[in-house]
Amino acid sequence: MRLLLWRTLRTLEDTQALAREVLPLFPEGSLVVLEGPLGAGKTTFARFVAEALGFGGRVTSPSYTLIHTYPTPEGPLVHADLYRLKDPALLLPQLEASREGARLLLVEWGDPEALEADFLLRLTPQGEVRLAQLWQLHPSQQEGIPQGLPPGPPSE
């Protein structure tokens, strides 16, 4: 596991900028687990990723539908939420099938190990701001990820 970057998010614009910054780091078909407590900004981040990929529609939490797929010029963005599932493993075959041909999968409330995720984005509220940390979970398996990215200080 390797920390690629961390950012302090003070505004929605900071979250939008983070989405644009990290998107090129995710190879096609990557699975990214979004981790953080309720209200941490997981769905907001997914909305900004969808926008960065060229999706112009409304992005909502898939809490009740479990999976939303958004068409983008770069390929489908799959957004899943496992919060309400008693056994998230039941959704693994559907997520795996969605991964083929998808530009990116974003999964809220998922277990990175069980999902065999490529990345983990941890959003941690700290008072009026949120700390965002992007982890590459299997650095030896990923090609094309720039080495030595400046992670930035937590107080950035």
mmCIF file of C-alpha atoms in Angstrom:
data_model
loop_
_atom_site.group_PDB
_atom_site.id
_atom_site.type_symbol
_atom_site.label_atom_id
_atom_site.label_comp_id
_atom_site.label_asym_id
_atom_site.label_seq_id
_atom_site.Cartn_x
_atom_site.Cartn_y
_atom_site.Cartn_z
ATOM 1 C CA MET A 1 0.000 0.000 0.000
ATOM 2 C CA ARG A 2 1.393 3.367 -1.028
ATOM 3 C CA LEU A 3 0.102 6.832 -0.226
ATOM 4 C CA LEU A 4 -0.179 8.714 -3.515
ATOM 5 C CA LEU A 5 -1.431 12.006 -2.161
ATOM 6 C CA TRP A 6 -3.341 13.797 0.542
ATOM 7 C CA ARG A 7 -5.256 17.004 0.347
ATOM 8 C CA THR A 8 -7.200 19.204 2.714
ATOM 9 C CA LEU A 9 -10.639 19.894 1.271
ATOM 10 C CA ARG A 10 -12.108 23.146 2.518
ATOM 11 C CA THR A 11 -14.716 23.765 -0.205
ATOM 12 C CA LEU A 12 -16.702 21.951 -2.870
ATOM 13 C CA GLU A 13 -14.256 23.403 -5.379
ATOM 14 C CA ASP A 14 -11.424 21.620 -3.553
ATOM 15 C CA THR A 15 -13.294 18.322 -3.898
ATOM 16 C CA GLN A 16 -13.934 19.040 -7.570
ATOM 17 C CA ALA A 17 -10.229 19.788 -8.089
ATOM 18 C CA LEU A 18 -9.301 16.549 -6.310
ATOM 19 C CA ALA A 19 -11.537 14.555 -8.656
ATOM 20 C CA ARG A 20 -9.846 16.108 -11.694
ATOM 21 C CA GLU A 21 -6.386 15.590 -10.172
ATOM 22 C CA VAL A 22 -6.762 11.905 -9.341
ATOM 23 C CA LEU A 23 -8.749 10.756 -12.370
ATOM 24 C CA PRO A 24 -5.644 10.386 -14.595
ATOM 25 C CA LEU A 25 -4.086 8.148 -11.915
ATOM 26 C CA PHE A 26 -6.838 5.531 -12.318
ATOM 27 C CA PRO A 27 -6.215 3.131 -15.216
ATOM 28 C CA GLU A 28 -9.268 1.985 -17.162
ATOM 29 C CA GLY A 29 -11.309 -0.528 -15.163
ATOM 30 C CA SER A 30 -9.857 0.504 -11.793
ATOM 31 C CA LEU A 31 -11.888 -0.136 -8.675
ATOM 32 C CA VAL A 32 -11.675 2.626 -6.080
ATOM 33 C CA VAL A 33 -13.139 2.185 -2.615
ATOM 34 C CA LEU A 34 -14.433 5.420 -1.103
ATOM 35 C CA GLU A 35 -14.090 5.306 2.662
ATOM 36 C CA GLY A 36 -15.397 7.708 5.260
ATOM 37 C CA PRO A 37 -18.247 8.236 7.703
ATOM 38 C CA LEU A 38 -21.733 9.361 6.681
ATOM 39 C CA GLY A 39 -21.524 12.867 5.262
ATOM 40 C CA ALA A 40 -17.803 12.693 4.479
ATOM 41 C CA GLY A 41 -18.346 13.552 0.797
ATOM 42 C CA LYS A 42 -18.113 10.159 -0.911
ATOM 43 C CA THR A 43 -21.079 10.728 -3.234
ATOM 44 C CA THR A 44 -20.018 14.335 -3.835
ATOM 45 C CA PHE A 45 -16.608 13.071 -4.938
ATOM 46 C CA ALA A 46 -18.321 10.534 -7.254
ATOM 47 C CA ARG A 47 -20.393 13.371 -8.763
ATOM 48 C CA PHE A 48 -17.262 15.375 -9.520
ATOM 49 C CA VAL A 49 -15.540 12.326 -11.055
ATOM 50 C CA ALA A 50 -18.586 11.813 -13.288
ATOM 51 C CA GLU A 51 -18.426 15.472 -14.333
ATOM 52 C CA ALA A 52 -14.687 15.189 -15.023
ATOM 53 C CA LEU A 53 -15.428 12.198 -17.261
ATOM 54 C CA GLY A 54 -17.979 14.242 -19.224
ATOM 55 C CA PHE A 55 -21.250 13.044 -17.683
ATOM 56 C CA GLY A 56 -23.738 15.919 -17.644
ATOM 57 C CA GLY A 57 -26.609 14.351 -15.740
ATOM 58 C CA ARG A 58 -27.504 14.061 -12.091
ATOM 59 C CA VAL A 59 -25.369 11.836 -9.846
ATOM 60 C CA THR A 60 -27.072 10.507 -6.721
ATOM 61 C CA SER A 61 -26.239 8.100 -3.951
ATOM 62 C CA PRO A 62 -26.875 4.480 -4.923
ATOM 63 C CA SER A 63 -27.781 3.608 -1.314
ATOM 64 C CA TYR A 64 -31.091 1.978 -2.249
ATOM 65 C CA THR A 65 -30.443 0.878 -5.825
ATOM 66 C CA LEU A 66 -26.941 -0.369 -4.890
ATOM 67 C CA ILE A 67 -25.379 0.405 -8.285
ATOM 68 C CA HIS A 68 -25.684 3.341 -10.683
ATOM 69 C CA THR A 69 -23.978 3.352 -14.056
ATOM 70 C CA TYR A 70 -23.297 6.674 -15.745
ATOM 71 C CA PRO A 71 -22.364 6.779 -19.452
ATOM 72 C CA THR A 72 -19.358 8.963 -20.191
ATOM 73 C CA PRO A 73 -17.307 9.601 -23.342
ATOM 74 C CA GLU A 74 -14.480 7.581 -21.742
ATOM 75 C CA GLY A 75 -16.687 4.607 -20.879
ATOM 76 C CA PRO A 76 -19.159 3.814 -18.111
ATOM 77 C CA LEU A 77 -18.635 5.056 -14.575
ATOM 78 C CA VAL A 78 -20.012 2.509 -12.114
ATOM 79 C CA HIS A 79 -20.927 3.858 -8.671
ATOM 80 C CA ALA A 80 -21.933 1.369 -5.972
ATOM 81 C CA ASP A 81 -22.930 1.696 -2.323
ATOM 82 C CA LEU A 82 -22.686 -1.381 -0.097
ATOM 83 C CA TYR A 83 -23.843 0.313 3.114
ATOM 84 C CA ARG A 84 -27.260 -1.375 3.331
ATOM 85 C CA LEU A 85 -26.109 -4.878 2.425
ATOM 86 C CA LYS A 86 -25.901 -7.444 5.208
ATOM 87 C CA ASP A 87 -23.574 -9.512 3.027
ATOM 88 C CA PRO A 88 -21.714 -7.325 0.511
ATOM 89 C CA ALA A 89 -20.177 -10.469 -1.005
ATOM 90 C CA LEU A 90 -23.524 -11.081 -2.713
ATOM 91 C CA LEU A 91 -22.867 -8.096 -4.969
ATOM 92 C CA LEU A 92 -19.303 -9.103 -5.892
ATOM 93 C CA PRO A 93 -20.254 -11.005 -9.084
ATOM 94 C CA GLN A 94 -22.234 -8.026 -10.367
ATOM 95 C CA LEU A 95 -19.395 -5.622 -9.548
ATOM 96 C CA GLU A 96 -16.869 -7.889 -11.243
ATOM 97 C CA ALA A 97 -19.067 -8.100 -14.341
ATOM 98 C CA SER A 98 -19.458 -4.302 -14.322
ATOM 99 C CA ARG A 99 -15.694 -3.855 -14.175
ATOM 100 C CA GLU A 100 -15.195 -5.224 -17.677
ATOM 101 C CA GLY A 101 -15.536 -2.360 -20.105
ATOM 102 C CA ALA A 102 -16.006 0.267 -17.395
ATOM 103 C CA ARG A 103 -13.809 3.327 -17.243
ATOM 104 C CA LEU A 104 -13.941 3.291 -13.455
ATOM 105 C CA LEU A 105 -15.751 1.741 -10.494
ATOM 106 C CA LEU A 106 -16.315 3.778 -7.341
ATOM 107 C CA VAL A 107 -17.570 1.764 -4.352
ATOM 108 C CA GLU A 108 -18.790 3.332 -1.122
ATOM 109 C CA TRP A 109 -18.691 1.295 2.093
ATOM 110 C CA GLY A 110 -16.713 -1.524 0.491
ATOM 111 C CA ASP A 111 -13.979 -3.676 1.959
ATOM 112 C CA PRO A 112 -10.914 -2.945 -0.209
ATOM 113 C CA GLU A 113 -9.454 -6.411 0.361
ATOM 114 C CA ALA A 114 -12.657 -8.341 -0.354
ATOM 115 C CA LEU A 115 -13.270 -6.264 -3.490
ATOM 116 C CA GLU A 116 -9.663 -6.598 -4.650
ATOM 117 C CA ALA A 117 -9.681 -2.818 -5.020
ATOM 118 C CA ASP A 118 -6.902 -0.981 -6.778
ATOM 119 C CA PHE A 119 -7.194 2.256 -4.807
ATOM 120 C CA LEU A 120 -8.625 3.572 -1.560
ATOM 121 C CA LEU A 121 -9.768 7.170 -1.184
ATOM 122 C CA ARG A 122 -10.206 7.934 2.507
ATOM 123 C CA LEU A 123 -12.234 11.041 3.356
ATOM 124 C CA THR A 124 -11.920 12.103 6.991
ATOM 125 C CA PRO A 125 -13.880 15.060 8.370
ATOM 126 C CA GLN A 126 -11.782 17.240 10.689
ATOM 127 C CA GLY A 127 -13.894 20.086 11.966
ATOM 128 C CA GLU A 128 -14.815 22.336 9.052
ATOM 129 C CA VAL A 129 -12.521 20.560 6.544
ATOM 130 C CA ARG A 130 -12.002 17.069 5.180
ATOM 131 C CA LEU A 131 -8.707 15.280 4.814
ATOM 132 C CA ALA A 132 -8.480 13.230 1.610
ATOM 133 C CA GLN A 133 -5.891 10.468 1.288
ATOM 134 C CA LEU A 134 -5.470 8.425 -1.881
ATOM 135 C CA TRP A 135 -3.799 5.050 -1.421
ATOM 136 C CA GLN A 136 -2.621 2.745 -4.178
ATOM 137 C CA LEU A 137 -3.302 -0.699 -2.742
ATOM 138 C CA HIS A 138 -1.124 -2.880 -4.984
ATOM 139 C CA PRO A 139 1.729 -0.678 -6.246
ATOM 140 C CA SER A 140 3.659 -3.549 -7.793
ATOM 141 C CA GLN A 141 0.661 -4.484 -9.972
ATOM 142 C CA GLN A 142 -0.080 -1.016 -11.352
ATOM 143 C CA GLU A 143 1.699 0.315 -14.388
ATOM 144 C CA GLY A 144 1.604 3.928 -15.423
ATOM 145 C CA ILE A 145 1.174 5.434 -11.959
ATOM 146 C CA PRO A 146 3.718 8.229 -11.607
ATOM 147 C CA GLN A 147 6.312 7.505 -8.972
ATOM 148 C CA GLY A 148 7.224 10.077 -6.384
ATOM 149 C CA LEU A 149 4.098 12.228 -6.639
ATOM 150 C CA PRO A 150 4.287 14.957 -4.047
ATOM 151 C CA PRO A 151 1.586 13.951 -1.567
ATOM 152 C CA GLY A 152 1.356 17.399 -0.019
ATOM 153 C CA PRO A 153 1.183 18.146 3.670
ATOM 154 C CA PRO A 154 -2.068 17.516 5.577
ATOM 155 C CA SER A 155 -2.348 21.237 6.268
ATOM 156 C CA GLU A 156 -2.099 22.123 2.574
#
